[in-house]
PDB file of C-alpha atoms in Angstrom:
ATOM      1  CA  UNK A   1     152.505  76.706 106.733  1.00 51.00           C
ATOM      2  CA  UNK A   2     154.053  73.071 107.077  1.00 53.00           C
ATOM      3  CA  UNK A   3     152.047  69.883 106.634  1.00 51.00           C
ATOM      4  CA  UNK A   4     152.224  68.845 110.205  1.00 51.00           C
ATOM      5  CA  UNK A   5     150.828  72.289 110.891  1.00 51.00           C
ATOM      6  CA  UNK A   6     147.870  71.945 108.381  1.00 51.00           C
ATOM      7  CA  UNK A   7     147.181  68.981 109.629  1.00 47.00           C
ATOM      8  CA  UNK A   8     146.773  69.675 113.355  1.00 52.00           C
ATOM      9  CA  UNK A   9     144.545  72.470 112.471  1.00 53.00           C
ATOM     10  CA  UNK A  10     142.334  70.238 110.846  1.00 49.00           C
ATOM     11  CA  UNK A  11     142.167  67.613 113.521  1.00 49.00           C
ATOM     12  CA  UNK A  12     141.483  70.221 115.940  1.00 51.00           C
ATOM     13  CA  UNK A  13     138.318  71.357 114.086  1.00 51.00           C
ATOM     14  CA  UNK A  14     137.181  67.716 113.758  1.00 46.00           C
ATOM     15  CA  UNK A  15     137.715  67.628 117.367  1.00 44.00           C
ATOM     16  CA  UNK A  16     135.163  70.892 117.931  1.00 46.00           C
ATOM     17  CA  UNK A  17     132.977  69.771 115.412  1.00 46.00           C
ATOM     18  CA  UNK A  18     132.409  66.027 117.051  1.00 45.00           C
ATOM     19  CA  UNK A  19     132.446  67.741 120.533  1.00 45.00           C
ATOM     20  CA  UNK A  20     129.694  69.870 119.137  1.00 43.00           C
ATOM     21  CA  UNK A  21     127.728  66.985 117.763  1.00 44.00           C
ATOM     22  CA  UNK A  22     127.857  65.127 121.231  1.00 44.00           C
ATOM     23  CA  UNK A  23     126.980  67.821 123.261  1.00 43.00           C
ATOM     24  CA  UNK A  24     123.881  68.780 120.511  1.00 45.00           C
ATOM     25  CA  UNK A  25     122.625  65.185 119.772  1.00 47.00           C
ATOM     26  CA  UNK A  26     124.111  63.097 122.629  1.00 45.00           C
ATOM     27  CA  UNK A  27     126.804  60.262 122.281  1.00 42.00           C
ATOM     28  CA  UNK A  28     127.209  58.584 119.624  1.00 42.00           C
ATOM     29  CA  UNK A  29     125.084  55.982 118.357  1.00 45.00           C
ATOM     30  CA  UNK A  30     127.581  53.132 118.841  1.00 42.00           C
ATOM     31  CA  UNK A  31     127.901  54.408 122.653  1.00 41.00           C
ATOM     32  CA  UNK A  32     124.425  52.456 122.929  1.00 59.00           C
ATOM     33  CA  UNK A  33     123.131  55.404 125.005  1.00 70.00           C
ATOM     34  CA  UNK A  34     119.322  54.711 124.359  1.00 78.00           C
ATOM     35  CA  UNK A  35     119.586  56.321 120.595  1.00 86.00           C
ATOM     36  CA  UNK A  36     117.343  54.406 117.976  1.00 87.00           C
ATOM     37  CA  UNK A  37     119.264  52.420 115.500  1.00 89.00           C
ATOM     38  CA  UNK A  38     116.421  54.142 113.362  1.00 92.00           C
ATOM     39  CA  UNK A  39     113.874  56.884 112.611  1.00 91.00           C
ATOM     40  CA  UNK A  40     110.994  54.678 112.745  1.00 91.00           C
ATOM     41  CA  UNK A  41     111.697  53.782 116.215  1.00 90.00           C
ATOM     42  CA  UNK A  42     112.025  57.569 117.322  1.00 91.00           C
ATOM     43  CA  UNK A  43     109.286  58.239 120.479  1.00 89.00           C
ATOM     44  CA  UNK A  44     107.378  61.924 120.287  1.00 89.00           C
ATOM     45  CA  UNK A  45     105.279  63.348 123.306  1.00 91.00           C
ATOM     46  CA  UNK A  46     101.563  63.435 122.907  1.00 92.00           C
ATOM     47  CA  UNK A  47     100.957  67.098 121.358  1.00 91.00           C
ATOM     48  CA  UNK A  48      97.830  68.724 122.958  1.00 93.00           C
ATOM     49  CA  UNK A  49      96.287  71.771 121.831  1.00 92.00           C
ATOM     50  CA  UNK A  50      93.026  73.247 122.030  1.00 93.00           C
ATOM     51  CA  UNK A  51      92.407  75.676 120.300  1.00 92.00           C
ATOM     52  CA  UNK A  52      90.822  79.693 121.430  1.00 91.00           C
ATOM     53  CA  UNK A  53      87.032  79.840 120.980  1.00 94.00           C
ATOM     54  CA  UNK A  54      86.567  82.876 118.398  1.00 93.00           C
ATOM     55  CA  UNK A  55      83.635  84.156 120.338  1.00 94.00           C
ATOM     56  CA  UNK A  56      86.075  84.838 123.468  1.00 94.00           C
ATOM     57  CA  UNK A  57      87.946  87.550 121.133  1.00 96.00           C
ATOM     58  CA  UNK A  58      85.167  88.794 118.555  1.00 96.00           C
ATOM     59  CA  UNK A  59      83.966  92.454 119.082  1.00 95.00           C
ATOM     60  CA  UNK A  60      81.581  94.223 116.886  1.00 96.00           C
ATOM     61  CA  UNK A  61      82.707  97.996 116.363  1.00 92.00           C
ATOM     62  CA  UNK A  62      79.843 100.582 116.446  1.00 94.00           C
ATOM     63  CA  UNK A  63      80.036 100.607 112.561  1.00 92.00           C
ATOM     64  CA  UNK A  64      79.782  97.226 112.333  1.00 93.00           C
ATOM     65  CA  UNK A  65      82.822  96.214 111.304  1.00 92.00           C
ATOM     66  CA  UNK A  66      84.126  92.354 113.265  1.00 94.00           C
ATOM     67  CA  UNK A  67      87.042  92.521 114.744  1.00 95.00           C
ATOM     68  CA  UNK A  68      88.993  89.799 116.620  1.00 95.00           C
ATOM     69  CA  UNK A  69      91.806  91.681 119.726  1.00 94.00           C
ATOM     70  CA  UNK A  70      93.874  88.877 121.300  1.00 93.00           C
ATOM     71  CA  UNK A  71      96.636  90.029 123.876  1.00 92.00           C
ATOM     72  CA  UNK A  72      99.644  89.248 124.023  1.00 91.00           C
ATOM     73  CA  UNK A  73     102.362  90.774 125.836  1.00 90.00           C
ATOM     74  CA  UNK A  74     105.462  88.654 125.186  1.00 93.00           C
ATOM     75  CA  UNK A  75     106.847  91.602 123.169  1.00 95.00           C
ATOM     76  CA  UNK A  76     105.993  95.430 123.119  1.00 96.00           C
ATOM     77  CA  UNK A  77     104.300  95.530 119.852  1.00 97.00           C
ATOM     78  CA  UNK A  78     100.738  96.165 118.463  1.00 97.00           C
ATOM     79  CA  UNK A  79      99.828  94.030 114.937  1.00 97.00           C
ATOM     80  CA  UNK A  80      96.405  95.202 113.258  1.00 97.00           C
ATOM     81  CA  UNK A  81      95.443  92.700 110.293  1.00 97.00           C
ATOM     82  CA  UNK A  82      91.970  93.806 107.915  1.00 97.00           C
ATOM     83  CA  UNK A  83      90.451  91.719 105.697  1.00 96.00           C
ATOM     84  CA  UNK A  84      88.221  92.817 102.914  1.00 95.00           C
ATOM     85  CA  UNK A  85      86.212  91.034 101.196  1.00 94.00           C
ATOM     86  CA  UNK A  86      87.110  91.736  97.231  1.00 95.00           C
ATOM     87  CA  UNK A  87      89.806  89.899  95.010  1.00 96.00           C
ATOM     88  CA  UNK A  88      91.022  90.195  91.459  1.00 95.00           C
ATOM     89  CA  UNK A  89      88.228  87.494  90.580  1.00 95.00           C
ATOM     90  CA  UNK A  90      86.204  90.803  90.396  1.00 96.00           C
ATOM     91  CA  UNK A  91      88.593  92.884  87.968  1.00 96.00           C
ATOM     92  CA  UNK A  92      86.749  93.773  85.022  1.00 95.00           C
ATOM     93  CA  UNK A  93      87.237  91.936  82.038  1.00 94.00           C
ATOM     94  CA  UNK A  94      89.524  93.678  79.816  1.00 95.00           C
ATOM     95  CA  UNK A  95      91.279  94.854  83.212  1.00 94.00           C
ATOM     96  CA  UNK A  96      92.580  92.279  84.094  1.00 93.00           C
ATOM     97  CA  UNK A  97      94.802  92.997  87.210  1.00 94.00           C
ATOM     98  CA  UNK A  98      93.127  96.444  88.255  1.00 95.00           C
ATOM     99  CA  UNK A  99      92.412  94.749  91.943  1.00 96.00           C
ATOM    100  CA  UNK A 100      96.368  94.048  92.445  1.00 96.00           C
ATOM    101  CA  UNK A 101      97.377  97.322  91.284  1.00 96.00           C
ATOM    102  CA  UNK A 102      95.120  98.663  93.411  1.00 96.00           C
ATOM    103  CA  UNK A 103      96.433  97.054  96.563  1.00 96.00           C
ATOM    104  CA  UNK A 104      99.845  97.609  95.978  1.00 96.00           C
ATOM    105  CA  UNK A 105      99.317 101.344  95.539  1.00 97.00           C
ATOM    106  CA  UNK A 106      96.862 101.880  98.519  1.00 97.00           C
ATOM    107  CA  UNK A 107     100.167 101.927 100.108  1.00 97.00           C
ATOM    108  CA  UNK A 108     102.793 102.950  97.880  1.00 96.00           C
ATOM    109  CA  UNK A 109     100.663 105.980  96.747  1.00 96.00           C
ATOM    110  CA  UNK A 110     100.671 107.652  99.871  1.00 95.00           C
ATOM    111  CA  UNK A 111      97.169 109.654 100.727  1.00 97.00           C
ATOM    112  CA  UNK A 112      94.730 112.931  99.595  1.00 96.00           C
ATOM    113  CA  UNK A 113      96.692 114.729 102.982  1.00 95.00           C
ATOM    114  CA  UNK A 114     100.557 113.259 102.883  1.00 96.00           C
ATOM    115  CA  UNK A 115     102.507 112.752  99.197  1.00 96.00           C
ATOM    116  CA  UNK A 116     103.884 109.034  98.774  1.00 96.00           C
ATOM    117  CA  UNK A 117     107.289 110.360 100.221  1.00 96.00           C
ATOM    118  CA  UNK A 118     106.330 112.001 103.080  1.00 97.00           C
ATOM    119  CA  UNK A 119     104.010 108.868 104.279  1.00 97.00           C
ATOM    120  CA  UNK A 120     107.143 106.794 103.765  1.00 97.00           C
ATOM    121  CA  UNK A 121     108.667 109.235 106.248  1.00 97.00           C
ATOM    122  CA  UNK A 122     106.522 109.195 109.224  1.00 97.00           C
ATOM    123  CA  UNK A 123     106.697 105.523 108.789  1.00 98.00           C
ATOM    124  CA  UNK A 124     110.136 105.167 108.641  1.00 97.00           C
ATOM    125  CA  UNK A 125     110.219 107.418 111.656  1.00 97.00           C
ATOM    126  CA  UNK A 126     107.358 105.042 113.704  1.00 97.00           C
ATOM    127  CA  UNK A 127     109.771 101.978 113.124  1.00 97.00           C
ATOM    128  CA  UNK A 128     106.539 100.697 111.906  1.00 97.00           C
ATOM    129  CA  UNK A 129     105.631  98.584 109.143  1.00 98.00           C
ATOM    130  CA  UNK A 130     102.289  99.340 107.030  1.00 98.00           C
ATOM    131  CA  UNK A 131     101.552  97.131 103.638  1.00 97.00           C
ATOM    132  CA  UNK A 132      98.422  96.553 101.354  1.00 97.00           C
ATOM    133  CA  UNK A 133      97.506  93.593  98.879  1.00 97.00           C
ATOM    134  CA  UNK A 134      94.611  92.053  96.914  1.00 97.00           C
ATOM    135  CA  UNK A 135      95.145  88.676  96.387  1.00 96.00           C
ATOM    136  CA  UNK A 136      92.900  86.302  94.255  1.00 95.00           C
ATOM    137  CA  UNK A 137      89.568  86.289  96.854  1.00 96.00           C
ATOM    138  CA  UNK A 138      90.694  88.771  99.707  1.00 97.00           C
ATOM    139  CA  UNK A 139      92.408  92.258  99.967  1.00 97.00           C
ATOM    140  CA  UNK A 140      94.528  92.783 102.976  1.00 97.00           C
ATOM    141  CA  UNK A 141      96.188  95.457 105.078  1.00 98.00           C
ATOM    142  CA  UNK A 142      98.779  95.191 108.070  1.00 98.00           C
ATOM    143  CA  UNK A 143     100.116  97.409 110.454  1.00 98.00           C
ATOM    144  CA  UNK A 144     102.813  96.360 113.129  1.00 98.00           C
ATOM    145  CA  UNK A 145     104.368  99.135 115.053  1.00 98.00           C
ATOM    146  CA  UNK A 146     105.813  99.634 118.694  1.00 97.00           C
ATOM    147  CA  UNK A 147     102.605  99.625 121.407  1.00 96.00           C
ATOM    148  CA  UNK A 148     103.608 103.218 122.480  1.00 97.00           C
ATOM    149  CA  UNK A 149     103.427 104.372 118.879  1.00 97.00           C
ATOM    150  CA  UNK A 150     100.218 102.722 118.393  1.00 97.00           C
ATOM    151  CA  UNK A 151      98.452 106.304 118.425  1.00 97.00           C
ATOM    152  CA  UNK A 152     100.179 107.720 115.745  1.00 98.00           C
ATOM    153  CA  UNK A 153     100.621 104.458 113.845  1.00 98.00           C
ATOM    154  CA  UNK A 154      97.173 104.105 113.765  1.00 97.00           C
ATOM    155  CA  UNK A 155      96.407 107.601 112.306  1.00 97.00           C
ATOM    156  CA  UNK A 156      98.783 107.086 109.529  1.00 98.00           C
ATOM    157  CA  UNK A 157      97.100 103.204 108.751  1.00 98.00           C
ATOM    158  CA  UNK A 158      93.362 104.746 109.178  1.00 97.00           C
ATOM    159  CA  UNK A 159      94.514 107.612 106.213  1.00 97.00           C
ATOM    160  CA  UNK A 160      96.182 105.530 104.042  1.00 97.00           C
ATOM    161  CA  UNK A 161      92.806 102.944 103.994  1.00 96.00           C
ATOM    162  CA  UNK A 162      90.099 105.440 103.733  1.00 96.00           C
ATOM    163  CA  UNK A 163      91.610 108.462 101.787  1.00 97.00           C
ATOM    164  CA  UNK A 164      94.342 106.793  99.576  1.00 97.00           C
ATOM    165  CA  UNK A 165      95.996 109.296  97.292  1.00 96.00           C
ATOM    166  CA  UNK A 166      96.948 106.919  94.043  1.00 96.00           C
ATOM    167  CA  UNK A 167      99.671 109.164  93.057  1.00 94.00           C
ATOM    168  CA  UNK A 168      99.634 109.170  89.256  1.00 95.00           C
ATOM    169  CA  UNK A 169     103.868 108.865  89.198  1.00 95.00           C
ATOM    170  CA  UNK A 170     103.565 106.050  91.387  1.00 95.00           C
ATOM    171  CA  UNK A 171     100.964 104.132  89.380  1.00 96.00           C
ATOM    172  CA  UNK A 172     103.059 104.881  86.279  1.00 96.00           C
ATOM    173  CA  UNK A 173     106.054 103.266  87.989  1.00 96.00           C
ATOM    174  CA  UNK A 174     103.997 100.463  89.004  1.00 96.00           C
ATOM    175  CA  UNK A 175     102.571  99.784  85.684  1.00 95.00           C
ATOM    176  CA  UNK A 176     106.353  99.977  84.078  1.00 96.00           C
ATOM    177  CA  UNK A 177     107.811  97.447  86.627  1.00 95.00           C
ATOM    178  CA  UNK A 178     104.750  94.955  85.883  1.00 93.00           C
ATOM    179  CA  UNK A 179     105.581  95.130  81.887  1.00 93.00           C
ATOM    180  CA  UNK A 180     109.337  94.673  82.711  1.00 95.00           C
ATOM    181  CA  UNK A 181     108.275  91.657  84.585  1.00 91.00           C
ATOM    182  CA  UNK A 182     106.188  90.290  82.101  1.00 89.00           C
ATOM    183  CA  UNK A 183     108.789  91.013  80.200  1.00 92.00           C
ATOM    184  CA  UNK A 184     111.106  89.137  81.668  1.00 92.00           C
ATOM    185  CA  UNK A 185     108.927  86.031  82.854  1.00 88.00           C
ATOM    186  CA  UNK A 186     110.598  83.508  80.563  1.00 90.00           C
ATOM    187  CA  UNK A 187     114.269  84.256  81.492  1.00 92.00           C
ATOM    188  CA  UNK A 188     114.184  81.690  84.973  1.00 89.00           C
ATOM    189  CA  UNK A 189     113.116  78.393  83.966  1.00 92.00           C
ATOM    190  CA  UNK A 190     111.421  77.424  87.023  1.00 91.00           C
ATOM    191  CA  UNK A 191     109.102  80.272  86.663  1.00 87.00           C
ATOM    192  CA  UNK A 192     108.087  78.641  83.743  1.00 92.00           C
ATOM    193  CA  UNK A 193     108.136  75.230  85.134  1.00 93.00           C
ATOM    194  CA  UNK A 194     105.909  76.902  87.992  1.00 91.00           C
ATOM    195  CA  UNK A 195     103.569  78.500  85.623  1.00 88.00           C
ATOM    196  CA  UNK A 196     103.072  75.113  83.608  1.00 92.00           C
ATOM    197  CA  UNK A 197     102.352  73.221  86.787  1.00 93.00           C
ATOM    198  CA  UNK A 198      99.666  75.591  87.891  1.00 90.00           C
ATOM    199  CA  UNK A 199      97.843  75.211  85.280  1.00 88.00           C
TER     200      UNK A 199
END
C-alpha cells in the first residue's frame, strides 16, 4: 500500500468521524450555532417527578406476608423481589459468615424434591433467572422469568425458598472457593487498597 493510498484512507475516516460528531453534537463550536463557549453556561429542563404512593401498590397476603405488585407491561416479563429480614450481623460468633453461605446455597443447593443439577435444568429450560443472597442487614431472593412461564417459574422459586436442599457437595465446593479466595485476597492491590479504606 503506497503513501498516497494510506493517506487518503485516513482522511476519509477523519472525514466520517467529524461528519459523525456534527450530526451527534451539532456544528461546531466556532460555527457560533448557539453552543456554550462553556459547561457552566449549559441550560437543563426542569426535571419533575413525583413519586408512586406505596399504599397504591401494598397488598397484605392471607399469611401476612407485604407485598408491593406494580405493572408494567413495556416488556413480557414477570420480576418477583423478597426481602427478609436477617443479615450476617446475626451469624454466630465463631461463625462468622454462616448467613452468606447460607444465601448463596439456598440457590446453588438445589431443594429436598430436585438435586442442585436438575434445578439448574428446569431453570435453564424457563429462560429464567432465580438467585439468593444475605447481605450485611437483609437476605434477598429474585426471580425474573418470561410472564407466560410465570406458573412454573414460580413453583420452582416457592421450592427452592421453603424446602432448600443444602447439598453437602455443594457446600463443600462453596466452602473451598471461599478459602481460595481468602487465599488469594492480597494478590490485586486495590483489593487491598479497598479493604484499608473501609475500614
Amino acid at each position: 500500500m503506497g503513501r498516497r493510498t494510506r493517506i487518503q484512507r485516513w482522511g476519509s475516516r477523519l472525514f466520517l468521524c467529524t461528519g459523525l460528531a456534527t450530526v451527534l453534537y451539532g456544528q461546531a463550536p466556532s460555527s457560533g450555532n448557539g453552543i456554550p463557549s462553556h459547561p457552566r453556561e449549559l441550560k437543563y429542563p426542569k426535571l419533575t417527578y413525583t413519586p408512586p404512593k406505596a399504599a397504591t401498590y401494598r397488598r397484605v397476603l392471607a399469611n401476612g406476608v407485604v407485598a408491593f405488585l406494580a405493572e408494567d407491561h413495556d416488556f413480557p416479563l414477570v420480576n418477583v423481589s423478597v426481602l427478609v429480614r436477617t443479615g450476617s450481623y446475626l451469624d454466630p460468633k465463631g461463625k462468622e459468615g454462616l448467613g452468606a453461605m447460607m444465601g448463596n446455597q439456598l440457590r446453588a443447593g438445589g431443594t429436598t424434591s430436585l438435586p442442585p443439577d436438575k434445578f439448574d435444568e428446569e431453570v435453564d429450560f424457563l429462560a429464567a433467572t432465580i438467585n439468593s443472597g444475605v447481605g450485611d442487614t437483609q437476605g434477598t431472593a429474585n426471580l425474573n422469568c418470561l410472564s407466560k412461564d410465570i406458573d412454573k417459574a414460580l413453583d420452582l422459586f416457592a421450592s427452592m425458598l421453603k424446602t432448600p436442599g443444602f447439598q453437602q457437595d455443594r457446600i463443600h465446593l462453596y466452602k473451598n472457593q471461599a478459602l481460595q479466595a481468602m487465599e488469594r485476597r492480597n494478590d490485586r492491590t486495590e483489593g487491598i487498597q479497598a479493604r484499608e479504606w473501609a475500614r
